[in-house]
XYZ file of C-alpha atoms in Angstrom:
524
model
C -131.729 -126.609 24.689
C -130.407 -126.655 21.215
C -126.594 -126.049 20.742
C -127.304 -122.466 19.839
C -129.029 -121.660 22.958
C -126.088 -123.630 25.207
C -123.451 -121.173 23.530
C -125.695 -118.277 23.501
C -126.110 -118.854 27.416
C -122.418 -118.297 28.410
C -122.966 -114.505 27.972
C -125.444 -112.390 26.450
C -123.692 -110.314 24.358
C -122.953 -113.273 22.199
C -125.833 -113.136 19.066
C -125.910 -115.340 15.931
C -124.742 -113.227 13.316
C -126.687 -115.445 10.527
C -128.765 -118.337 10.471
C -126.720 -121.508 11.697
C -128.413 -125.042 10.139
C -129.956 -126.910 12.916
C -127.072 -129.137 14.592
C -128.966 -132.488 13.687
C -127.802 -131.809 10.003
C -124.386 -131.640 10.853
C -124.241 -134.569 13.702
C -122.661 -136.817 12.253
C -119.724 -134.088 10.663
C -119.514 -132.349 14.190
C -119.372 -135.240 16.547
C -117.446 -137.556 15.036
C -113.619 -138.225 16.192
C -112.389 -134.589 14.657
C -114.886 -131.926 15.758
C -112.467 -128.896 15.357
C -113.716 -128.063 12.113
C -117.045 -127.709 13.187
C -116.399 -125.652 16.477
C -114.833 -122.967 14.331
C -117.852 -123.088 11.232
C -119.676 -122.781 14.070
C -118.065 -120.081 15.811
C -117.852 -118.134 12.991
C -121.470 -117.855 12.667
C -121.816 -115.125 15.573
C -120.932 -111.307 15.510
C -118.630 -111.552 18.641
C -117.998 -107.777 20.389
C -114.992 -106.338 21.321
C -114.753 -106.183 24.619
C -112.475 -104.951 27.530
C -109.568 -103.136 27.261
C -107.635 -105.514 25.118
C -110.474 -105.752 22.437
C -110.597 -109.573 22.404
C -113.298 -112.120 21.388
C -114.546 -115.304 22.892
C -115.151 -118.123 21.972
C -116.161 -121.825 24.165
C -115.559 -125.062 23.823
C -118.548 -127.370 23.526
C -118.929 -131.706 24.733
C -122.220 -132.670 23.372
C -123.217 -136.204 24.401
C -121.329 -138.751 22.488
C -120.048 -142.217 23.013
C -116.142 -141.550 22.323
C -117.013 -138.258 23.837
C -117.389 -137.828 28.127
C -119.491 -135.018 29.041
C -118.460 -132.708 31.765
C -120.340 -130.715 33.923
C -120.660 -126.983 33.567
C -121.253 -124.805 36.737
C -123.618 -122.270 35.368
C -123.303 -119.911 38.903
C -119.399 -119.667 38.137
C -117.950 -116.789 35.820
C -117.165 -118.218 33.214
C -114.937 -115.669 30.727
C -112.188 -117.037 28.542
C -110.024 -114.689 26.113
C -108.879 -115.678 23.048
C -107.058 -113.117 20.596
C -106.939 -112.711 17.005
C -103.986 -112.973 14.888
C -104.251 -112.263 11.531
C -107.874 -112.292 11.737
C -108.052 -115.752 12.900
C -109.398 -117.009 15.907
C -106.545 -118.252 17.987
C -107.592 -121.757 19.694
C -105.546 -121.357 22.900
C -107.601 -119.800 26.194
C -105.748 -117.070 28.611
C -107.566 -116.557 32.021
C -108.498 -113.583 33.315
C -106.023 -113.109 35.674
C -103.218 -113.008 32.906
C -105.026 -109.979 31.706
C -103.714 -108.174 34.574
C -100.921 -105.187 34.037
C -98.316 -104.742 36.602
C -97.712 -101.191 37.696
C -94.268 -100.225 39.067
C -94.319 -99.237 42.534
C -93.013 -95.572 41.712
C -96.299 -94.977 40.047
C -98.492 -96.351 42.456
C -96.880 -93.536 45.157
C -99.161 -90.885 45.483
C -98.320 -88.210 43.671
C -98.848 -85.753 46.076
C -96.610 -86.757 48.052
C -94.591 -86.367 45.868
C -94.971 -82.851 46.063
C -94.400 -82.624 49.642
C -90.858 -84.653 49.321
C -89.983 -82.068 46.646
C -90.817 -79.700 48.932
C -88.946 -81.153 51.823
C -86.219 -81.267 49.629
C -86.217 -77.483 48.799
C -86.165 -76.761 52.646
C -83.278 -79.002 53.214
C -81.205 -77.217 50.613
C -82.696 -74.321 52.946
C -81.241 -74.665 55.769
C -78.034 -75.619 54.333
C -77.461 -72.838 53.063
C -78.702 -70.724 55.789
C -76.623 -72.012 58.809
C -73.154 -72.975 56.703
C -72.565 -68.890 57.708
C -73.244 -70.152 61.296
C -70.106 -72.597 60.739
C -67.850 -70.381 58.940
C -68.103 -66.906 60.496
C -66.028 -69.088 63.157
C -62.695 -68.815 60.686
C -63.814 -65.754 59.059
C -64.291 -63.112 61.873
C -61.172 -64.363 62.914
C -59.781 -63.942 59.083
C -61.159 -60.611 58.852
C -60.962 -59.583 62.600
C -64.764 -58.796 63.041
C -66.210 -58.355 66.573
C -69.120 -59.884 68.200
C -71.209 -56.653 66.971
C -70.105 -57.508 63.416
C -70.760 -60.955 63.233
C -73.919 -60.238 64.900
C -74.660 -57.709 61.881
C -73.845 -60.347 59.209
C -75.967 -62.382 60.715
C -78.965 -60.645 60.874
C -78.463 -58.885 57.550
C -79.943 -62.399 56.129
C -82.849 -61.477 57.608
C -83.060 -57.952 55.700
C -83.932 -59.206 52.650
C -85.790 -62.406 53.903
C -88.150 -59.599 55.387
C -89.336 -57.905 52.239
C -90.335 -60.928 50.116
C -92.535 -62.503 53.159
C -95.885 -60.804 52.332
C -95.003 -60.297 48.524
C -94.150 -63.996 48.260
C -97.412 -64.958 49.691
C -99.056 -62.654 46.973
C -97.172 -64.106 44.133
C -97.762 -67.382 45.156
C -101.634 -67.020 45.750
C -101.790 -65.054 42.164
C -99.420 -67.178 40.243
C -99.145 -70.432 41.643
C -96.625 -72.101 44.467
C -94.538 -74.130 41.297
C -92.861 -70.988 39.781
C -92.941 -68.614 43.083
C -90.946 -71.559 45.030
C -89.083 -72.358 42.271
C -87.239 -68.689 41.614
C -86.798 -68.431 45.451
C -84.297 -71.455 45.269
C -82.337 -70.507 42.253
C -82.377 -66.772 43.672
C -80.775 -68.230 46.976
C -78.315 -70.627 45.658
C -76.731 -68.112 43.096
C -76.337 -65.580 46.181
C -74.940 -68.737 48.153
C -72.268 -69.411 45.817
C -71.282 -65.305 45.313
C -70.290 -65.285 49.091
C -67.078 -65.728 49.374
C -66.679 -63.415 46.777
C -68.694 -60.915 48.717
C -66.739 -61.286 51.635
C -63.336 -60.645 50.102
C -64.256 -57.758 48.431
C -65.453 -56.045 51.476
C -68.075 -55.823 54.362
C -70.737 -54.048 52.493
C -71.034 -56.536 49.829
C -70.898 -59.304 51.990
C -74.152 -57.366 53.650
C -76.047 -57.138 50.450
C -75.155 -60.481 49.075
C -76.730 -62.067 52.356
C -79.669 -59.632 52.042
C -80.325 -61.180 48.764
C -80.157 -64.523 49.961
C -82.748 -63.777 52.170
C -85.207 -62.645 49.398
C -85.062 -65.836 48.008
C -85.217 -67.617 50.958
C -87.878 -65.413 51.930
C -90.729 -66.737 49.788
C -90.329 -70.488 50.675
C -92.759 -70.672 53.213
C -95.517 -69.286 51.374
C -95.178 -70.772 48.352
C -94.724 -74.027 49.837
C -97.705 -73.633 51.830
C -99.896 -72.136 48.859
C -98.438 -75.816 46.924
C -99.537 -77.744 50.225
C -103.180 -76.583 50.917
C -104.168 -77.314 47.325
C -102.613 -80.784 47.073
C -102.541 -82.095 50.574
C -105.955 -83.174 51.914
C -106.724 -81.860 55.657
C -106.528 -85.205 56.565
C -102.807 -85.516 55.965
C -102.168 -81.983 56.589
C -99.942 -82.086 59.996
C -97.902 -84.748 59.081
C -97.150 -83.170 55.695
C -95.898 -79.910 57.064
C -94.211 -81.469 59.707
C -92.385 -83.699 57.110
C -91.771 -80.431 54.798
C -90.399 -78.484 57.824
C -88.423 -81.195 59.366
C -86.401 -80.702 55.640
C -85.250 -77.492 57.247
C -84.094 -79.490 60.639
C -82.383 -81.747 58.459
C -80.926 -79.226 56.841
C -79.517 -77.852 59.604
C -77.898 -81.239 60.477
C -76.494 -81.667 57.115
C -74.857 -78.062 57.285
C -73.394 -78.415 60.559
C -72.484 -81.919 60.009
C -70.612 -81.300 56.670
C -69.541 -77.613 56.956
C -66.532 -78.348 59.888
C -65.669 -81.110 57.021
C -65.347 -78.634 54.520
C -63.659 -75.688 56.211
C -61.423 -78.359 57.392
C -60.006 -80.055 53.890
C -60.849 -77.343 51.851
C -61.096 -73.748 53.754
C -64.206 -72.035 54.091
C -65.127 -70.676 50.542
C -65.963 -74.198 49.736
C -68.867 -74.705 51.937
C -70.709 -71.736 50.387
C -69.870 -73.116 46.371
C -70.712 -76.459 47.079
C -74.003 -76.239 49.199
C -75.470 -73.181 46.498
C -74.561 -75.964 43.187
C -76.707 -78.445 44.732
C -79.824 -75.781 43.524
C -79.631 -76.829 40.083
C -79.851 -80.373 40.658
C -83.503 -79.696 42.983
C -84.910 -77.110 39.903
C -84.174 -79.630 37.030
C -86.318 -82.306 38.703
C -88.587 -79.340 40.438
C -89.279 -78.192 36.844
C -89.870 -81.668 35.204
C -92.562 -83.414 38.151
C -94.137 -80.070 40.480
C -97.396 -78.550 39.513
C -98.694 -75.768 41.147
C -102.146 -77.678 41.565
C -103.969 -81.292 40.645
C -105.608 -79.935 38.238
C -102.592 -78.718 36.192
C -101.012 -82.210 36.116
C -101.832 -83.952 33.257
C -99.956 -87.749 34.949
C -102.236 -87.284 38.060
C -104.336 -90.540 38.403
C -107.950 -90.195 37.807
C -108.646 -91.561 41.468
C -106.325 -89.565 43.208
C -107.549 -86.543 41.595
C -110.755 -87.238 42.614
C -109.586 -88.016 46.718
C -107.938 -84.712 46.294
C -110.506 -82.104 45.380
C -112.897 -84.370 47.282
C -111.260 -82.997 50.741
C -109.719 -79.546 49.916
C -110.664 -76.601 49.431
C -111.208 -74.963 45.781
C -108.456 -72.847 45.390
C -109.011 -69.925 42.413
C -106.187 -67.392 42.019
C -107.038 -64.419 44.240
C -107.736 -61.065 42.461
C -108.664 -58.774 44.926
C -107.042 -59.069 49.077
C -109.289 -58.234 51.822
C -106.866 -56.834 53.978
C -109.595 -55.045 56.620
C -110.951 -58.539 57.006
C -108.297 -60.377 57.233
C -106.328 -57.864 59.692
C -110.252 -57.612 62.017
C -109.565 -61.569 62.936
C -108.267 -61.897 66.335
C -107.204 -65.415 65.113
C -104.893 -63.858 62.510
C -103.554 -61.752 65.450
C -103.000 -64.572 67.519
C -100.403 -66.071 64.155
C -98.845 -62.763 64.201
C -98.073 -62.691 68.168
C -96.995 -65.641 68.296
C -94.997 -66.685 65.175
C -93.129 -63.299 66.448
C -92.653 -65.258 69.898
C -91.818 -68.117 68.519
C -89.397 -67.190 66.130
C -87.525 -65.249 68.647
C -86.224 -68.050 70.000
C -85.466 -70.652 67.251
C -83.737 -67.864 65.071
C -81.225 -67.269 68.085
C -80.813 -71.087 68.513
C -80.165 -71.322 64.983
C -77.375 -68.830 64.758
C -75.586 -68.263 67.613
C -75.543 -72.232 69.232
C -72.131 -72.528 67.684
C -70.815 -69.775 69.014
C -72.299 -70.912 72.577
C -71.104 -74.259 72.403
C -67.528 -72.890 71.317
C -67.406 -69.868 73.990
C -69.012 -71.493 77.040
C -68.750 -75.233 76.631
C -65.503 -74.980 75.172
C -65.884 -76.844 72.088
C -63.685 -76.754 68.844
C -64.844 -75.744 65.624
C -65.766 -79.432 64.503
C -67.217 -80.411 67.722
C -69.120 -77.109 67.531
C -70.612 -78.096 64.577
C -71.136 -81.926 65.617
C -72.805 -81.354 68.839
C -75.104 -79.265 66.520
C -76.297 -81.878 64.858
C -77.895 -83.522 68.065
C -81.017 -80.974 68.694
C -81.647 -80.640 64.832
C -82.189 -84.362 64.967
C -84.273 -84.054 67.789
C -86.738 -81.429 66.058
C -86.962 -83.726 62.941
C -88.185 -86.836 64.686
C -90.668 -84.476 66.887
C -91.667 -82.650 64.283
C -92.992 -85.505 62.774
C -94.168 -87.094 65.589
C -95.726 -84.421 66.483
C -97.656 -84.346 63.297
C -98.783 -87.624 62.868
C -100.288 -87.481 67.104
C -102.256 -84.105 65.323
C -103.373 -86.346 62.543
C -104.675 -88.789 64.576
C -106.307 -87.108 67.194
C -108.000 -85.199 64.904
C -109.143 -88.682 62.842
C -110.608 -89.527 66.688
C -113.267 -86.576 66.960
C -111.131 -84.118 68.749
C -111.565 -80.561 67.406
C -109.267 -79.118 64.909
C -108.811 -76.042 67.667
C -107.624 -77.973 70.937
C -105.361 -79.855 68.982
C -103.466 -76.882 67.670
C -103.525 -75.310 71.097
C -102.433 -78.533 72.313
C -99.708 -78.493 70.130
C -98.619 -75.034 70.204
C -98.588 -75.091 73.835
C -96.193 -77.815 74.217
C -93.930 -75.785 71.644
C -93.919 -73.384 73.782
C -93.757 -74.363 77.616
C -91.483 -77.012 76.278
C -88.517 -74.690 75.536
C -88.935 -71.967 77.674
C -88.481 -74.717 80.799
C -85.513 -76.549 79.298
C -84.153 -72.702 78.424
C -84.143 -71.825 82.257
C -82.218 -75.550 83.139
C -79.280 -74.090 81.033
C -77.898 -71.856 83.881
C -78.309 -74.561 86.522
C -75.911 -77.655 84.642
C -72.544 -77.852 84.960
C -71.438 -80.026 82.290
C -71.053 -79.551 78.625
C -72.909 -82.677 78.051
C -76.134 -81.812 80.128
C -76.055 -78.368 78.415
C -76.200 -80.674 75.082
C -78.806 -82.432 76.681
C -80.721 -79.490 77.564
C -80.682 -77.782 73.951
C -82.005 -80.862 72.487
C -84.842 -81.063 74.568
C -85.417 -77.269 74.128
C -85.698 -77.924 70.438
C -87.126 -80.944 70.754
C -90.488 -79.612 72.176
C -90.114 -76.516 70.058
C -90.939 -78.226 66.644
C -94.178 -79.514 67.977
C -95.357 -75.760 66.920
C -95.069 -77.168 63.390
C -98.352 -78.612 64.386
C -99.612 -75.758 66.074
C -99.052 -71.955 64.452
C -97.158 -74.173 61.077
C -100.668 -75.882 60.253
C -103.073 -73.187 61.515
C -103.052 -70.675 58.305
C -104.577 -73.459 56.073
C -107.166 -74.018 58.610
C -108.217 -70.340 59.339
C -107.741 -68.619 55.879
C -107.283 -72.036 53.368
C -107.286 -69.883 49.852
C -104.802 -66.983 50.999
C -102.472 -69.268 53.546
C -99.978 -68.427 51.145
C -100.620 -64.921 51.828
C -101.591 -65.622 55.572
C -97.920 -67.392 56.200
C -96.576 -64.490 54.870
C -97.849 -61.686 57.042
C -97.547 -64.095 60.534
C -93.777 -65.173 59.106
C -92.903 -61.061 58.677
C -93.124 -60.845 62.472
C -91.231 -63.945 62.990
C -88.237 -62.626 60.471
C -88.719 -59.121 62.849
C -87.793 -61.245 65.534
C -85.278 -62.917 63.840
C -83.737 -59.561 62.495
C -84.215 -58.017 66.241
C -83.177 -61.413 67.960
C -79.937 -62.165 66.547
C -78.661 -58.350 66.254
C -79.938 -57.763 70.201
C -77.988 -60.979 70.999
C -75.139 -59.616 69.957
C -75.449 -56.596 72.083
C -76.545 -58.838 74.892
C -73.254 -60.873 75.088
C -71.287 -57.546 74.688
C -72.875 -56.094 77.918
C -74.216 -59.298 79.637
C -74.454 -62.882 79.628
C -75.894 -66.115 77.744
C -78.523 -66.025 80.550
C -79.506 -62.679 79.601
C -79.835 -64.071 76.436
C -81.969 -67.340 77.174
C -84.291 -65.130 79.851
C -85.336 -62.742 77.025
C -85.999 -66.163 74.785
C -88.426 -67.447 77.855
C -90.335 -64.233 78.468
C -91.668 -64.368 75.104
C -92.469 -68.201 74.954
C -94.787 -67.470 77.777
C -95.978 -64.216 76.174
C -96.702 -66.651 73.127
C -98.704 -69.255 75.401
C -101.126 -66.913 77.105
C -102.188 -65.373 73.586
C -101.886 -68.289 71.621
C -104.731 -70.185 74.026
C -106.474 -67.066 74.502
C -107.227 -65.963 70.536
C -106.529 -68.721 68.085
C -108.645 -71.164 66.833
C -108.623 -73.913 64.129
C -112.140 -73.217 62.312
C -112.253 -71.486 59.219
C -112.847 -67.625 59.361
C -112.114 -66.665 55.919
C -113.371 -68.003 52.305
């Protein structure tokens, strides 16, 4: 083998680019004691490509058999590929190895991008819930301020619900047509302005204070299906549970936040100031909402090729809707079974969420702050089960079990789980075992995120937006019926009035639930 050959044999791209004289006319000029010369007359006698994404040449050093010069011996089974760049279109004699070709990429954009979304989302429920039970705080010092009754208070509290009622179905539309990113976006601006105007509201009068908490509720109301349009086009089914649960553990964390900081608040700075700081921190989520959401993978252009492609690979193609098929959808039992239930389900959480302070102040005796600490305790306990909860879905489904008994499974334990804690409540005689009690309660209740939470992108993946928002319509009538009857209830009866209602209809919920739901797909 000729020198020619030995260089062309390191790669075959490498081709003389002109005729080279034969290396026996130049032996004694390229083997003598300085042989650099030669090596680059030589080396500039081939074409060499541009390879890789750095566009560099090669080029290899050569020992031919001399006296002053010891051979060495090449491995010819090794890969052998040495980089040399060009400056100034000169070939550079020092050698990088491949592994100094490699680029570092910062951790924040090797994180999935998706999940991205669902922390943004997670985010937007947090703000949520803060805003939603800071009235649960403060009607404490302003029925008192205003000298509203337990009919009243019951009122303003359910008046949320009036306007959180209309934009359930409509938000689901909006968000199936136009796409989760702006539809979830407007609902948080909508609620945070109508968060900051409440103090105003109230001190203007009674009717105001109604409509301005109506209004909160509209934007509040179209949350949950935008976030779950956003969810089933970016989250793979895989992941599914244990993204919801994450998302709606936000709102559980929300509530801790509120009733953590809101006795704070009232406190140092009177009430007013837990509605004007809670509805600023809006702004803050819709300037980074604004700058990194996209209503699918396909509409972001920073998406990584290879996450794109694990994406689409295991979701469902998800075209804006034109036309709703409401005779179909309303013939599924399974879509009846969402309804039923979320209406069941709901019944109970919604009184939980708005009337514990008032429990834990009138029968365990608490103060306003320790009202609002001892709140804290359940929340926490829904936002670790939540997403425990989710990630035992995950996995059982990863194992072979169906899709359907895992959300009965789930939904079950949300269920049974409260309704027998509920019925302990009459039977303890200590605040803290009451405490004790409610967590549990709430605990087990926030497995249905699991359950009903995840079952409208398995039944009906391309209109769950719309889906959520029909099942969610009963659960705000129950939330609109709940708290307002509660407050008729304790005018006339008792807290275990209240609780026996709560149990009736988790057990209502069970029977139907495991009777007509399912987790296959019934609609394209």
């Amino acid at each position: 083998m000729n020198a020619i050959e030995f260089l062309c044999s390191f790669s075959p791209h490498f081709r003389p680019h002109r005729a080279l004289p034969e290396p026996s006319l130049h032996r004694r000029k390229c083997f003598s004691s300085e042989p650099r010369p030669c090596l680059k007359e030589l080396a500039r006698g081939f074409r060499v490509p541009l390879e890789d994404r750095l566009r560099q040449s090669y080029v290899f050093r050569v020992r031919a058999r001399n006296p002053r010069v010891k051979s060495e011996p090449y491995d010819r089974s090794a890969d052998v590929r040495e980089s040399v760049k060009f400056k100034n279109a000169a070939l550079k004699d020092a050698v990088l190895s491949s592994s100094e070709e490699e680029v570092s990429v910062a951790w924040w954009e090797e994180f999935p991008k998706r999940w991205v979304i669902v922390v943004l989302c997670f985010s937007a429920f947090l703000l949520c819930n803060m805003d939603r039970v800071n009235m649960s705080i403060a009607i404490l010092p302003m029925s008192a301020e205003f000298n509203w009754n337990p009919t009243t208070v019951g009122l303003i509290q359910s008046s949320f619900f009036w306007g959180y009622l209309l934009t359930q179905i409509a938000g689901g539309i909006w968000a199936d047509t136009f796409g989760g990113k702006a539809v979830l976006g407007f609902g948080v601006v909508w609620w945070s302005i109508a968060t900051a105007l409440t103090p105003i509201a109230a001190k203007v009068g009674l009717p105001f204070l109604l409509v301005v908490r109506a209004f909160m509720g509209i934007g509040e109301g179209v949350a949950m299906p935008a976030m779950n349009n956003i969810l089933s086009k970016w989250v793979p089914l895989s992941e599914r549970s244990r993204s919801l649960a994450l998302v709606y553990s936000g709102m559980y964390l929300g509530s801790v936040t509120g009733f953590a900081f809101s006795p704070f608040l009232i406190h140092q700075f009177g009430w007013p100031s837990v509605f004007y700081s809670f509805g600023s921190l809006g702004t803050v989520w819709f300037t980074i909402w604004l700058n990194k959401a996209y209503s699918s993978p396909l509409e972001d252009p920073q998406l990584r090729p290879e996450e794109k492609k694990l994406i689409l690979a295991n979701s469902v193609s998800k075209e804006p809707i034109k036309t709703i098929p409401w005779g179909l959808i309303l013939s599924k039992p399974p879509v009846w079974a969402l309804i039923v239930s979320h209406f069941c389900h709901n019944w109970g959480t919604f009184i939980l969420l708005t009337w514990m302070p008032t429990y834990y102040n009138q029968v365990l005796k608490f103060n306003l702050t320790e009202s609002g600490l001892i709140c804290v305790l359940p929340w926490l306990t829904m936002a670790f089960s939540a997403n425990l909860g989710g990630w035992i879905a995950d996995t059982l489904i990863s194992r072979g079990l169906s899709v359907t008994t895992v959300r009965k499974i789930m939904q079950t334990v949300g269920f049974l789980g409260p309704a027998f804690f509920l019925t302990q409540l009459s039977h303890v005689d200590s605040p803290a075992m009451a405490v004790i009690c409610m967590a549990c309660s709430q605990g087990t209740d926030a497995f249905s995120q699991s359950g009903l939470y995840s079952n409208h992108q398995d039944i009906a993946p391309r209109y769950s937006g719309l889906l959520l928002g029909l099942s969610n319509t009963a659960g705000v009538l129950a939330g609109v019926l709940g708290t307002a009857a509660t407050g008729y209830i304790l005018q006339h009866g008792s807290w275990d009035n209240v609780f026996e209602v709560s149990v009736g209809l988790y057990l209502v919920g069970t029977v139907v639930w495991n009777l007509f739901s399912t987790g296959e797909k019934i609609l394209d």
